[in-house]
């Protein structure tokens, strides 16, 4: 029963202290440092397993759920409190939590003496690749007096070696230094395992944990107990390094900084920390050339990792301005499109979507590599890029090109044998091996349609027609596949592979037909008039037949079916979004209107089920369906989803697959997936 769960949380929280507000929602997990597949640390905020969203009192975790030790303490007039993680002291009182697209901001009270604003900023700069290429995140702690008195304040924070490997028996090594006014702990796996993962964490590269090398700063590495008690007892650290390099879990080495802010009154004093990962080479790639390593993109902007670190750390004010601009753009556009419920969804999705990607290559030849986080770790999966494409198209269409480029390059070099589109660039991120044996997961109709739609979407938004010319032959080959298979799709899986395979899938057929019409437009734009005429005539013929095959006309209200002829079935017709987004006008308005009228009749508490086979839904596809619905139906989708965010018992990074009645996971636990970039779909088809 809902009530008892709520009461349990309330009493738990009251025993800790006053309750925090959560604005605009209490998400299932709070993004702390979320910038790439390997810099992805969150705070479980669910009521079931997490502590309900309090920064102090539980450890931050990697998206896969193992602890990435990150602790914060503050000393006020000699009394010590914890503000992050689980050191053994009293905790501060969290009074508020707020998120924007790039920031998580906690407001804490320390015994009604001091206020703390703790800001986790994971920048998103879609058009500024120099900044976007840095796999770094900020933590800023700002304090001021609450009671009008001056207080003696020291701020402490550390990370553990858990950040450097998913194997707690791996031996860590570390070093301390300063560069350009920045003090840093450098921590890394002693035995580097290039391009390898353990428990989804990256096993190579160097982690930097840094702060200002100011006069009040002290530092120390050593066992968690030693370093933290040094601070608790003395309000400063010993400026010493532990040189007994050892396993991560062997007496847990931590890397601490303390900052003496001195006497703090009503004007705020602050301490800034930066945390990030440098990997000279970030991926391996089978493109037109033979398989080989690809550098991280930041390498083409900075000569050394210390230069990159120093730039990032000193860039906080500037970076905050850019981040706030991005936050405000998303807020303005989301509110104008569909109001606050909608912004609750988009602003929570932004870091998650970008956090599954990394810019790689050089300034001359850049790639955006994307990890299919949590479902299988595939790289640049076509039908995972597709649900995410709205956020790329919205924020900078060039990003969509950079994520598609590897797929084109590999297949145009003749490295994929099938006559349909490849499913992904490689089974295990960060190895973009391609699939020269053609035995990738077979989703032929889905992927051909996706590639055609996304290629045209990029070209329309950017004005880049050459891209269509460059890839014309391959696009045309995929269209032939669609012509052969999309009127009566063979028994196959769609992107929703967990739901099983089926013949004659209505929504999949529609994607194919939209793909063919997209090709007609591509042909027209590139001077291939005969192809344009041929494909548009086929697409229109198919869509006329599709309306006979796929609509339960006599149902009340009428609706499309899950598969042809199964008049008792239904499903989210999310592929219709592409017809509107690309402005194709292929599908009659009556179909849009019919679906809009139908969805509210089958909505559950937290949304409309994906289809009649199960009670679960996909949040990305709900946003696609919402984007093209009537105002009322759209608002229903978005309100249900925002309510779910607030109430779900899940407590891991935003899932895109949940039960529409319980709000919980169904059989699959999808978390932190980039597909939530699909929440930006309604921004692309404003009516
Ligand atoms: C915290 O942020 C709020 C809102 O921006 C501001 O009014 C307050 O002064 C800040 N407090 C501190 C300690 O910086
Ligand atoms: C990537 O390939 C390398 C060999 O080049 C291998 O050591 C590594 O384990 C692979 N990574 C993953 C995630 O499978
Ligand atoms: C139209 O396209 C289909 C599929 O590629 C092809 O089989 C057919 O020959 C084309 N027709 C014309 C007139 O070009
Ligand atoms: C697909 O639908 C058509 C038309 O209803 C039907 O003739 C055909 O048998 C169906 N295919 C499969 C594999 O069920
Ligand atoms: C192709 O372009 C012509 C001229 O702009 C236009 O009349 C026609 O409708 C276009 N066809 C398609 C399929 O876009």
XYZ file of C-alpha atoms and ligand atoms in Angstrom, residues 517 520-521 524 529 532 536, ligand 5:
21
model
C 9.681 8.385 -47.784
C 12.463 10.020 -51.427
C 13.285 13.379 -49.866
C 15.096 14.762 -54.323
C 14.560 12.673 -59.409
C 12.543 10.286 -55.538
C 7.596 8.372 -52.772
C 10.797 16.812 -55.132
O 10.994 18.191 -55.417
C 10.002 18.739 -56.231
C 10.410 20.145 -56.593
O 10.873 20.840 -55.462
C 8.671 18.656 -55.518
O 7.658 19.153 -56.342
C 8.365 17.218 -55.178
O 7.194 17.114 -54.399
C 9.504 16.625 -54.397
N 9.287 15.217 -54.150
C 9.569 14.651 -52.980
C 9.330 13.200 -52.890
O 10.038 15.254 -52.033
